[in-house]
PDB file of C-alpha atoms and ligand atoms in Angstrom:
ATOM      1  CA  UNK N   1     -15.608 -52.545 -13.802  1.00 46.00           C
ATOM      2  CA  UNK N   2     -17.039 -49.614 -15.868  1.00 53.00           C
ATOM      3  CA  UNK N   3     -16.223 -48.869 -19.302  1.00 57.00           C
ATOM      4  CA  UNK N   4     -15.276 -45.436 -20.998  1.00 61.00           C
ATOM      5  CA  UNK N   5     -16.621 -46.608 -24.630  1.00 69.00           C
ATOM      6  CA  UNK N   6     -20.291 -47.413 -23.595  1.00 54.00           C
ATOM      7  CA  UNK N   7     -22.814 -46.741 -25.966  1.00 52.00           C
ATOM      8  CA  UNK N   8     -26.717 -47.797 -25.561  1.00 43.00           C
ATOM      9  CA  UNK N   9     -26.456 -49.092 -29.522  1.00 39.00           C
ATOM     10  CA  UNK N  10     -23.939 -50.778 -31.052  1.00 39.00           C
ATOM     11  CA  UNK N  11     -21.349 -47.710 -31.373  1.00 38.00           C
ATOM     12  CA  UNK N  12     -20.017 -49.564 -34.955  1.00 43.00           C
ATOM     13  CA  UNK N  13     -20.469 -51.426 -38.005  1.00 42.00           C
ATOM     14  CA  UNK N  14     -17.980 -53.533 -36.884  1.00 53.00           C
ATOM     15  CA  UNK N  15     -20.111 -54.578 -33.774  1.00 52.00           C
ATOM     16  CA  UNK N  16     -21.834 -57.375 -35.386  1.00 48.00           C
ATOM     17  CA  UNK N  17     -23.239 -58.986 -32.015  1.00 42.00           C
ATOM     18  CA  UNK N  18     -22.965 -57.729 -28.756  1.00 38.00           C
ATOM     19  CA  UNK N  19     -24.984 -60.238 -26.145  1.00 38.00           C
ATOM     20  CA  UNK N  20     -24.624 -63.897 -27.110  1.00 36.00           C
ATOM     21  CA  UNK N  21     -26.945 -64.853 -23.912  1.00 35.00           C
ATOM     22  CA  UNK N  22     -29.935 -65.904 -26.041  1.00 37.00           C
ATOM     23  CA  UNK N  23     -28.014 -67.644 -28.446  1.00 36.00           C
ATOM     24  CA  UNK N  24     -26.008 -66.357 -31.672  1.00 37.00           C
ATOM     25  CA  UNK N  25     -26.348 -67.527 -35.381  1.00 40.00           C
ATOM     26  CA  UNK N  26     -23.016 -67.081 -37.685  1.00 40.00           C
ATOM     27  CA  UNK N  27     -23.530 -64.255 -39.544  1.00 42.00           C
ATOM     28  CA  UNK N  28     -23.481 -65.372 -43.423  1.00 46.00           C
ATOM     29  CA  UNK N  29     -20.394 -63.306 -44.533  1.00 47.00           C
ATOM     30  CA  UNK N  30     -18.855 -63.646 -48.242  1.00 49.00           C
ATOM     31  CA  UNK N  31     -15.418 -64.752 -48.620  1.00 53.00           C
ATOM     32  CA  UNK N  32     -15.128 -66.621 -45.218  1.00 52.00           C
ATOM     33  CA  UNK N  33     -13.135 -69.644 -45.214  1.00 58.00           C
ATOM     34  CA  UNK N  34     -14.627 -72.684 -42.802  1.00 62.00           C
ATOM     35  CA  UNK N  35     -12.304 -71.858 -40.360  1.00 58.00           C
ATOM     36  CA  UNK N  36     -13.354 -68.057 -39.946  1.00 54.00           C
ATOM     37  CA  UNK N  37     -16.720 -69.488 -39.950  1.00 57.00           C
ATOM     38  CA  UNK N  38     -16.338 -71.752 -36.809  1.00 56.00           C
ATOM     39  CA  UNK N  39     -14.642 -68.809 -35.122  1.00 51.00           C
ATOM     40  CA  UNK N  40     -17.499 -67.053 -35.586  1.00 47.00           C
ATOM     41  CA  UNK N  41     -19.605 -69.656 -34.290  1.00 51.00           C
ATOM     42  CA  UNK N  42     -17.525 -70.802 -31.459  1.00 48.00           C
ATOM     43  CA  UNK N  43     -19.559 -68.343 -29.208  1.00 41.00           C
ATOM     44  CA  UNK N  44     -22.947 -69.405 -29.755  1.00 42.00           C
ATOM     45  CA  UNK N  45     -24.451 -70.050 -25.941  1.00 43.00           C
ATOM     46  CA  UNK N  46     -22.159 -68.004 -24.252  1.00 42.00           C
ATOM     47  CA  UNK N  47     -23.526 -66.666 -21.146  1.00 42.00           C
ATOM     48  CA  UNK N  48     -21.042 -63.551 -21.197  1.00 47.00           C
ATOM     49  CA  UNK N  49     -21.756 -60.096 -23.074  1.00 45.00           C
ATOM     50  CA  UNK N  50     -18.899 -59.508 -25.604  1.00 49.00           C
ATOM     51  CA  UNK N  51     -18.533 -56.984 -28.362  1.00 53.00           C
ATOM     52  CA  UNK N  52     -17.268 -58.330 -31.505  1.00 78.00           C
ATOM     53  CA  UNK N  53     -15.788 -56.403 -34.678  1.00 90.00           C
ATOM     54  CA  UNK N  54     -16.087 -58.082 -37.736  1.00 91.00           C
ATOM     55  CA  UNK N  55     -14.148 -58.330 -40.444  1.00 94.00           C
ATOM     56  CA  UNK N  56     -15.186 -55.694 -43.052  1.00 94.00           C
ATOM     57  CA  UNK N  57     -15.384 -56.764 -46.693  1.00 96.00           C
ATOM     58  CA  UNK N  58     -13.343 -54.344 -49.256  1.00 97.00           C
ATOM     59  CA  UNK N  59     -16.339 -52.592 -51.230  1.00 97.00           C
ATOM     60  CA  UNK N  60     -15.479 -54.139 -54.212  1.00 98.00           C
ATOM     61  CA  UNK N  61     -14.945 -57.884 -55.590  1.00 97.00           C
ATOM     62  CA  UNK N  62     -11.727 -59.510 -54.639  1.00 97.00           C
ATOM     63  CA  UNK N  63     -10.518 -59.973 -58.561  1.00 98.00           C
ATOM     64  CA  UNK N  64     -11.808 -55.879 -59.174  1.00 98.00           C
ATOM     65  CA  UNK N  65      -8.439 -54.344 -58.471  1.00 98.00           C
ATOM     66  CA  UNK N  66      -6.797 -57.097 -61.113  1.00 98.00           C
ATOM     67  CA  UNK N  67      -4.276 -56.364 -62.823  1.00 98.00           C
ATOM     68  CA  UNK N  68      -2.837 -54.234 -60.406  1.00 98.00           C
ATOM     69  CA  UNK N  69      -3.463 -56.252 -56.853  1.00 98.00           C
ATOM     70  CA  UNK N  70      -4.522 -59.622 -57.776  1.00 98.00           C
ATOM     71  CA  UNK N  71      -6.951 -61.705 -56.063  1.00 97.00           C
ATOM     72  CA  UNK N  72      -4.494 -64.322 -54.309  1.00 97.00           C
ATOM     73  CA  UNK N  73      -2.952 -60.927 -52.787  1.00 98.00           C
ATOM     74  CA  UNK N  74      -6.759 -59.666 -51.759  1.00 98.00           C
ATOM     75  CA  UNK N  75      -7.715 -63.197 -50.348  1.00 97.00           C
ATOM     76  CA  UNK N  76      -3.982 -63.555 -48.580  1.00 97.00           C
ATOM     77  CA  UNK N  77      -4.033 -59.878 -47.408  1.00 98.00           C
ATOM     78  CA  UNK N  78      -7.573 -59.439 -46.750  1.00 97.00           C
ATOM     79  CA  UNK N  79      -8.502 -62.891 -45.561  1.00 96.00           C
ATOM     80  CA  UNK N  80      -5.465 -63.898 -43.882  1.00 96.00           C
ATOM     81  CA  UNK N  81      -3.365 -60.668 -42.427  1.00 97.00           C
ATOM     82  CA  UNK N  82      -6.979 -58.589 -41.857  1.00 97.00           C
ATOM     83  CA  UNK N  83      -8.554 -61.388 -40.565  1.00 96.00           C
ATOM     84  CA  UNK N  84      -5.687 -62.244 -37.673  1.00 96.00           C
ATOM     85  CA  UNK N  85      -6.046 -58.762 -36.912  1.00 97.00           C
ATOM     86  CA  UNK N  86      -9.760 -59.091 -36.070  1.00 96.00           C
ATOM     87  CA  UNK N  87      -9.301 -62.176 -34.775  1.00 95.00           C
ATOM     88  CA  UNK N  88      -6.936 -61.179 -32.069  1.00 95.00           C
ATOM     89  CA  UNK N  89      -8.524 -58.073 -31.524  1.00 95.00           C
ATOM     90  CA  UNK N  90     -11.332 -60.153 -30.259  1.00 93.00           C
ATOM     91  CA  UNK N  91      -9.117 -62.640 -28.383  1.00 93.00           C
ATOM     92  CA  UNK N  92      -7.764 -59.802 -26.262  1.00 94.00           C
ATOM     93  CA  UNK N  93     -11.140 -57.701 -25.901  1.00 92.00           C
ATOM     94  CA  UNK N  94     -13.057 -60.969 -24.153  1.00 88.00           C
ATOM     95  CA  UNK N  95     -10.578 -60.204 -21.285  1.00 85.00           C
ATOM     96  CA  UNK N  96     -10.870 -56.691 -20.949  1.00 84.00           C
ATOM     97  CA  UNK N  97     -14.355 -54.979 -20.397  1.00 81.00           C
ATOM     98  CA  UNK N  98     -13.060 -51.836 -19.913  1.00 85.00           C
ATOM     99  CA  UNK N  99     -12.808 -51.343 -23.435  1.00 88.00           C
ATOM    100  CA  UNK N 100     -16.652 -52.749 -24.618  1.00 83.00           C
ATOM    101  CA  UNK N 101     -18.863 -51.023 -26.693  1.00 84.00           C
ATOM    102  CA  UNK N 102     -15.958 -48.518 -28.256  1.00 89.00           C
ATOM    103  CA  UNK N 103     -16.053 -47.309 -32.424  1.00 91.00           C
ATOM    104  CA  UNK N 104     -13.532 -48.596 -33.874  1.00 94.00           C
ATOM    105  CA  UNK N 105     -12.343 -44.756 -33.699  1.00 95.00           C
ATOM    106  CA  UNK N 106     -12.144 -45.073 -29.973  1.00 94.00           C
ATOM    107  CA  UNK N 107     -10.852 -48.012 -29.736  1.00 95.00           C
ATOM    108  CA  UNK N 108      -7.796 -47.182 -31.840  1.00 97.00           C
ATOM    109  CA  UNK N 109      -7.489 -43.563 -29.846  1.00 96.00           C
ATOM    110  CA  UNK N 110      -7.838 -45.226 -26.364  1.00 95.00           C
ATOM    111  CA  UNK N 111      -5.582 -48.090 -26.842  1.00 96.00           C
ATOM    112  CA  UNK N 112      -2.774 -45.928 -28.323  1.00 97.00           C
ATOM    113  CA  UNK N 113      -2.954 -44.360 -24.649  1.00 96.00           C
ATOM    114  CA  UNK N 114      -1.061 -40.923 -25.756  1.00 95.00           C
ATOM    115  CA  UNK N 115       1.614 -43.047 -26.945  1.00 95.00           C
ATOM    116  CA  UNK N 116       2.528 -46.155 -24.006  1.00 96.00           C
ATOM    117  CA  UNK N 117      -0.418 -48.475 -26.505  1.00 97.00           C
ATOM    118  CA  UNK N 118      -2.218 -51.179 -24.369  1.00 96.00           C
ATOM    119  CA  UNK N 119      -1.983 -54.404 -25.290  1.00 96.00           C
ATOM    120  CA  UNK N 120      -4.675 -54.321 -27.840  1.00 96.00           C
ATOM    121  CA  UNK N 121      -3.552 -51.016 -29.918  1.00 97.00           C
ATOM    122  CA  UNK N 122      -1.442 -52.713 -32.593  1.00 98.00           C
ATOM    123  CA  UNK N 123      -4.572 -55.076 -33.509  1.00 97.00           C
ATOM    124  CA  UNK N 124      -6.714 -52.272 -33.482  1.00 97.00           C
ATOM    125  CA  UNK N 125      -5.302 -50.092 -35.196  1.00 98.00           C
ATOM    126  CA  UNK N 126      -4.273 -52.921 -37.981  1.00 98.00           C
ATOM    127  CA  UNK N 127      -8.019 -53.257 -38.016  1.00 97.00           C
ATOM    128  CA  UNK N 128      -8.441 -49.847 -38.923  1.00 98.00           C
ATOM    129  CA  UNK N 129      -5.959 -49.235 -41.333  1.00 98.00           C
ATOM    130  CA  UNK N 130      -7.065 -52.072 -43.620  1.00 98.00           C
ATOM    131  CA  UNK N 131     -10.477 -51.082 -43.633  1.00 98.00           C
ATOM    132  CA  UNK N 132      -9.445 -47.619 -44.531  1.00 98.00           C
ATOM    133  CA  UNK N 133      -6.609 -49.175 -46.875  1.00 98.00           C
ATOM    134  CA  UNK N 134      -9.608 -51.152 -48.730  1.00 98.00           C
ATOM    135  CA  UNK N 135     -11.470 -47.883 -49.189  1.00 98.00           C
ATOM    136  CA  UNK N 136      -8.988 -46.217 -50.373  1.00 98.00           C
ATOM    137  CA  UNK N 137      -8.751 -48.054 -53.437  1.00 98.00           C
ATOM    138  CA  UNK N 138     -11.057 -48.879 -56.265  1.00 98.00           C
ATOM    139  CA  UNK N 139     -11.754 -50.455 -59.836  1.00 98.00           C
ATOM    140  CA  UNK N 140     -10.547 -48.264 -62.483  1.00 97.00           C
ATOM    141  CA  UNK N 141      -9.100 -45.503 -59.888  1.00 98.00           C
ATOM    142  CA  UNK N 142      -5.253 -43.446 -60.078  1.00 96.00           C
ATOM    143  CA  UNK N 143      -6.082 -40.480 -62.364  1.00 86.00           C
ATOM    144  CA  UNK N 144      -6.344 -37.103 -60.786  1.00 92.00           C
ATOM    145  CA  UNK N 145      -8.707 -35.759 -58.359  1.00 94.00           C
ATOM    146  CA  UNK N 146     -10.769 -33.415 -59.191  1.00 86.00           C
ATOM    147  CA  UNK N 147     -11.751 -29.532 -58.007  1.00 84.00           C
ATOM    148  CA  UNK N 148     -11.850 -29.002 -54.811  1.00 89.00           C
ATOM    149  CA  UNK N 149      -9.050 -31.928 -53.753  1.00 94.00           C
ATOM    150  CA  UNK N 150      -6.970 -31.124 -56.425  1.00 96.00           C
ATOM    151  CA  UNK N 151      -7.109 -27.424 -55.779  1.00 94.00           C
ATOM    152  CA  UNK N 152      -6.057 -27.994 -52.225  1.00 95.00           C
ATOM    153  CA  UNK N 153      -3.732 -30.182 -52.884  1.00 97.00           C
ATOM    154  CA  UNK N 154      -2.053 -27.297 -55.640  1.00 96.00           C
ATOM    155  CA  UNK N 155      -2.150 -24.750 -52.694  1.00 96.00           C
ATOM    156  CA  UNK N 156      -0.575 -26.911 -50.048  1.00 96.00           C
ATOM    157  CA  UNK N 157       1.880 -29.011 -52.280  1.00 97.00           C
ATOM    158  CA  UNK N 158       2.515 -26.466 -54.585  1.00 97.00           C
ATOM    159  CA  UNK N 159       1.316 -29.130 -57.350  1.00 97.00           C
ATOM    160  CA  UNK N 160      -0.140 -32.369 -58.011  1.00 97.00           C
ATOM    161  CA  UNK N 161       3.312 -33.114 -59.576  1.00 97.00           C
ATOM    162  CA  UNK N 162       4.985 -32.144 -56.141  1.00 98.00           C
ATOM    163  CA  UNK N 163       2.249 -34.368 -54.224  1.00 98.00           C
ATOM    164  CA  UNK N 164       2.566 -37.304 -56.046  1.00 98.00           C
ATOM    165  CA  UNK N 165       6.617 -37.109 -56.034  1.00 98.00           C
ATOM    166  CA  UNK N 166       6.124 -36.637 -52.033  1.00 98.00           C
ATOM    167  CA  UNK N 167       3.721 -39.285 -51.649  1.00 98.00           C
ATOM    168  CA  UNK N 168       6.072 -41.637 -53.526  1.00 98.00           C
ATOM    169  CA  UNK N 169       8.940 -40.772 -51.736  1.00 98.00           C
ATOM    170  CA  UNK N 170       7.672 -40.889 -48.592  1.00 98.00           C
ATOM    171  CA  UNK N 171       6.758 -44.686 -49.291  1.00 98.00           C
ATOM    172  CA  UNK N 172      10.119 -45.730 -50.716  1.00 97.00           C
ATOM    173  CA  UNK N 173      12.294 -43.836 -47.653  1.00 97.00           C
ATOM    174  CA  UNK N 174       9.413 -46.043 -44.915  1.00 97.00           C
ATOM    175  CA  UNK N 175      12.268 -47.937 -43.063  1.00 96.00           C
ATOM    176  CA  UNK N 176      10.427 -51.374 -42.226  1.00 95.00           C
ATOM    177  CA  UNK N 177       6.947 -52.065 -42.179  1.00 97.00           C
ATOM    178  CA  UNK N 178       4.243 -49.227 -42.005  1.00 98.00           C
ATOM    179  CA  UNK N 179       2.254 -46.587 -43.702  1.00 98.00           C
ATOM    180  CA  UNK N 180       2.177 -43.910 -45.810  1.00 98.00           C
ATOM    181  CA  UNK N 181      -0.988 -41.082 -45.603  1.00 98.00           C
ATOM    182  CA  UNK N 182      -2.619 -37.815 -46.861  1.00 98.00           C
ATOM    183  CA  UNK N 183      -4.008 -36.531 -44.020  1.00 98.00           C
ATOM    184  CA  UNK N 184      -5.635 -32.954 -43.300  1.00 97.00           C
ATOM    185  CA  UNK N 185      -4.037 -31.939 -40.463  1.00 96.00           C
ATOM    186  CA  UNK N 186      -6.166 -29.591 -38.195  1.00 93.00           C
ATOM    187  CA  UNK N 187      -4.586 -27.353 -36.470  1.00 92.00           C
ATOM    188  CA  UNK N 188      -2.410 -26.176 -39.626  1.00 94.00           C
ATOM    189  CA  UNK N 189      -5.661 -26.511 -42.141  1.00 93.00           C
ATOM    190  CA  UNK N 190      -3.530 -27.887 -44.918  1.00 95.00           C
ATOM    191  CA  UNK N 191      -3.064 -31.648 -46.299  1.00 97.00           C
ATOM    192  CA  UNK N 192       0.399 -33.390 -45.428  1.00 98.00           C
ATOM    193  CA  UNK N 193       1.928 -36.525 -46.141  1.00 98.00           C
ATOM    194  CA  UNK N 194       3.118 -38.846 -43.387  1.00 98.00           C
ATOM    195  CA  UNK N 195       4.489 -42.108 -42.748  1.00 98.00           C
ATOM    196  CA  UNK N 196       3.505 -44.146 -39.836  1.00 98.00           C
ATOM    197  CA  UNK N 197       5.750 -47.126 -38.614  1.00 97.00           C
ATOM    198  CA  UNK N 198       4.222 -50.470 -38.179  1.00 97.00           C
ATOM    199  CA  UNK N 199       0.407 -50.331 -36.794  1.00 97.00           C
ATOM    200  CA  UNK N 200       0.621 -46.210 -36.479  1.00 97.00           C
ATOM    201  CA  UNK N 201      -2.360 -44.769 -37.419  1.00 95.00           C
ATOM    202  CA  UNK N 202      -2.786 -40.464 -37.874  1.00 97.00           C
ATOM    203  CA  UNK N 203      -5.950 -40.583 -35.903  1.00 96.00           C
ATOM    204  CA  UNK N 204      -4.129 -40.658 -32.849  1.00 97.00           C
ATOM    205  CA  UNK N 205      -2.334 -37.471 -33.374  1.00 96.00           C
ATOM    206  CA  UNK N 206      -5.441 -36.158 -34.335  1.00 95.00           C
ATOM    207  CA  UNK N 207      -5.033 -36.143 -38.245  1.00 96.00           C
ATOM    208  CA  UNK N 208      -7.969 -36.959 -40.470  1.00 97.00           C
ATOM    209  CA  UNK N 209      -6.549 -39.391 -42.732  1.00 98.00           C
ATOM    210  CA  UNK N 210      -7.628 -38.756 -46.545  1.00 98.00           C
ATOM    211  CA  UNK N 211      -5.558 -41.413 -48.283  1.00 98.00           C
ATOM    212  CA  UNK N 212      -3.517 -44.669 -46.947  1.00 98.00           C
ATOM    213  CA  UNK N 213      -0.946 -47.420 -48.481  1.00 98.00           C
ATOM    214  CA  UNK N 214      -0.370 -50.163 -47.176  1.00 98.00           C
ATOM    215  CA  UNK N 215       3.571 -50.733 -47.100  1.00 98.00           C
ATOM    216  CA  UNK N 216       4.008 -53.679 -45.068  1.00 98.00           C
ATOM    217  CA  UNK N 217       5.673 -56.670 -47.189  1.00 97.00           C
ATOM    218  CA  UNK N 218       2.481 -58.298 -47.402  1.00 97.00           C
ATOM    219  CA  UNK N 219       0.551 -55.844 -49.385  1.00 98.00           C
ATOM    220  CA  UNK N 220       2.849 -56.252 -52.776  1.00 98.00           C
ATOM    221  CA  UNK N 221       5.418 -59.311 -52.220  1.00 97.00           C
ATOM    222  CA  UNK N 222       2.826 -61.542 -54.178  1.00 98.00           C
ATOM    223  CA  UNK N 223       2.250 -59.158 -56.990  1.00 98.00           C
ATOM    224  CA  UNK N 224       5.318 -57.228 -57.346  1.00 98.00           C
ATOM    225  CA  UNK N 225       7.901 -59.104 -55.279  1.00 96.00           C
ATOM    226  CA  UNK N 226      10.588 -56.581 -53.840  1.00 95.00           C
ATOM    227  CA  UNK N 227       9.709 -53.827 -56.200  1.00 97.00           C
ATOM    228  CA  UNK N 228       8.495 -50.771 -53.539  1.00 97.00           C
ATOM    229  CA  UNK N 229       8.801 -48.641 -55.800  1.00 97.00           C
ATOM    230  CA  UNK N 230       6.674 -50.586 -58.672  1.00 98.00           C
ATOM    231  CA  UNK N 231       4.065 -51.233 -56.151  1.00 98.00           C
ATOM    232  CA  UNK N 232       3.781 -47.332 -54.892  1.00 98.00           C
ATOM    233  CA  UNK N 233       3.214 -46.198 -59.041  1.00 98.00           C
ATOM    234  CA  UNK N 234       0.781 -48.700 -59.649  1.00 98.00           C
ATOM    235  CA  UNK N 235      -0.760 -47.579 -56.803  1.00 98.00           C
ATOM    236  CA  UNK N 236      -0.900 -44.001 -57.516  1.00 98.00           C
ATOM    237  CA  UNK N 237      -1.638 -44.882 -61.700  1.00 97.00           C
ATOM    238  CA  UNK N 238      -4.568 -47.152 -61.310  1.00 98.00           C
ATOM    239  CA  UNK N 239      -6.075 -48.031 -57.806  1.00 98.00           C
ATOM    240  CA  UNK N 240      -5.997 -44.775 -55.463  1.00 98.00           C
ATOM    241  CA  UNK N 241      -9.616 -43.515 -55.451  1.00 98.00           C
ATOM    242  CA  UNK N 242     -10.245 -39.834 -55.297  1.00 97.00           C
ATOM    243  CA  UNK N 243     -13.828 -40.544 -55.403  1.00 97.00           C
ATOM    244  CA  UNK N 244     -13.841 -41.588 -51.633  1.00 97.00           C
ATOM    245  CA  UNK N 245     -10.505 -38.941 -51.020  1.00 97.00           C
ATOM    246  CA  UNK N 246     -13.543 -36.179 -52.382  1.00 96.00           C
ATOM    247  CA  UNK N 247     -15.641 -37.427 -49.656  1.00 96.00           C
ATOM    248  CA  UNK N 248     -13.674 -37.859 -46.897  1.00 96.00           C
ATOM    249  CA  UNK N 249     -12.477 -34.392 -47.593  1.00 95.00           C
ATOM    250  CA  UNK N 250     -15.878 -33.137 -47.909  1.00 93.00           C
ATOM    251  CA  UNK N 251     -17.013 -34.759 -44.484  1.00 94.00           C
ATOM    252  CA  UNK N 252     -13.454 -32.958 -42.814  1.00 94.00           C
ATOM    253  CA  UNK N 253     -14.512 -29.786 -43.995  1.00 90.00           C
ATOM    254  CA  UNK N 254     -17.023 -30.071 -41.528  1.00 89.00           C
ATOM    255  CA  UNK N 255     -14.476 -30.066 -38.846  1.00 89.00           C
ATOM    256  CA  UNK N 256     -11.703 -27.938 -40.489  1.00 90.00           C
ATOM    257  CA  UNK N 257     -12.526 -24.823 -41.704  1.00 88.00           C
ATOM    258  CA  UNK N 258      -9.844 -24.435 -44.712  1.00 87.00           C
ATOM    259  CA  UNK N 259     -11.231 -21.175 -46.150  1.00 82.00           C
ATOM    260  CA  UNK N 260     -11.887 -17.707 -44.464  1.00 67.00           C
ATOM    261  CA  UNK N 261     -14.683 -18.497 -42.104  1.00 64.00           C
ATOM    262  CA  UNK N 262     -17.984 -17.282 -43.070  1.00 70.00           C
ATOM    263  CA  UNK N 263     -19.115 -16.814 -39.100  1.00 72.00           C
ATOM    264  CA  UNK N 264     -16.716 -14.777 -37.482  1.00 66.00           C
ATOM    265  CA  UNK N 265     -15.061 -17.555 -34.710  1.00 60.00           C
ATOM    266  CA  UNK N 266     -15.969 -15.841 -31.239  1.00 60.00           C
TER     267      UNK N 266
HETATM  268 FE1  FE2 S   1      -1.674 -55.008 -44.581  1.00 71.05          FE
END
């Protein structure tokens, strides 16, 4: 059976090992509890060439985000809820070839199959999120962006101010479990906030996500209980990094043209 994702190198970080047949060594990974280590170990001899996407560490220490996400929520969120996600991703991918060697991109894009997802989207696209919900965050971050975000940001909310109360709002109205993005949308050039229910994820409507929160119970119930809307300002105050929101915006430019073009387009 051929595949559609085939690359001749590993396509993504996230494929840590993709032939076990001479043998596999557990990859020493920070933060893994013994039984995510014997899951990663439980492979060693197979004869059978897998892909396998690890499970992505946040780029920062699990107590860095305290006092606003604590570490019991990182290690519960991160280790636990993350982890399944990768877990079962895996689970599901050993029976399914079709799908080997895809980004994590792809995988997310293919799975969502323009909107009747294979069995495999909803862990996929978990997958994804968190990673992106993890870099979306950082020590010492809320604030306000700076120049060229915040100036796009003025011309297509009208003002940080209007952002912000649109960002928030979006998050408290989420009916359920989901997700709640900036995302430069491409064929209109201008930033937009969404919400995505459950797994959702922008890319598949061909969005370049900017920003995530996580709004599924388990991203605040530890830290702030039932309070949404306590969780959402915190959020916004003190962890939302417009560092990476610069770069991510700076590596979309490259794909959306959001001034007048300098090259007339033919
Ligand atoms: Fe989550």
């Amino acid at each position: 059976m051929g595949s559609f994702c085939y690359h001749t190198f590993p396509a993504s970080s996230h494929l840590l090992v993709s032939d076990f047949s001479q043998g596999f060594k557990s990859p020493k990974l920070p933060y893994l509890s013994k039984q995510q280590e014997r899951w990663f170990s439980r492979s060693q001899g197979a004869s059978k060439v897998f892909a396998y996407y690890g499970l992505r560490a946040p780029p920062y220490k699990l107590d860095a985000l305290e006092p606003y996400m604590s570490r019991r929520t990182l290690e519960k969120h991160w280790g636990g809820h993350h982890w399944n996600y990768v877990e079962g991703l895996n689970k599901q991918l050993e029976k399914n070839e079709v799908l080997y060697g895809c980004t994590m991109d792809e995988l997310v894009k293919v799975t969502y199959n323009n909107g009747n997802p294979l069995p495999e989207f909803n862990n996929a696209a978990q997958v994804w999120n968190h990673d992106f919900f993890w870099d979306s965050m950082q020590p010492g971050g809320g604030d306000m962006p700076k120049l060229g975000v915040l100036q796009q940001i003025e011309k297509d909310f009208g003002s940080f101010t209007n952002f912000r109360e649109k960002f928030v709002e979006s998050a408290l109205t989420l009916f359920g479990s989901g997700w709640v993005w900036l995302v430069l949308k491409r064929e209109e050039r201008r930033l937009a906030v969404i919400k995505t229910s459950n797994a959702v994820c922008p890319l598949v409507w061909d969005d370049i996500p900017i920003i995530s929160l996580d709004m599924w119970e388990h991203a605040y119930y530890l830290d702030y209980k039932n309070d949404r809307g306590k969780y959402v300002n915190v959020f916004m105050n003190h962890l939302v990094s417009w560092n990476v929101a610069t770069g991510r915006m700076a590596r979309a430019e490259a794909f959306v043209n959001l001034g007048e073009p300098k090259i007339p387009i033919a």
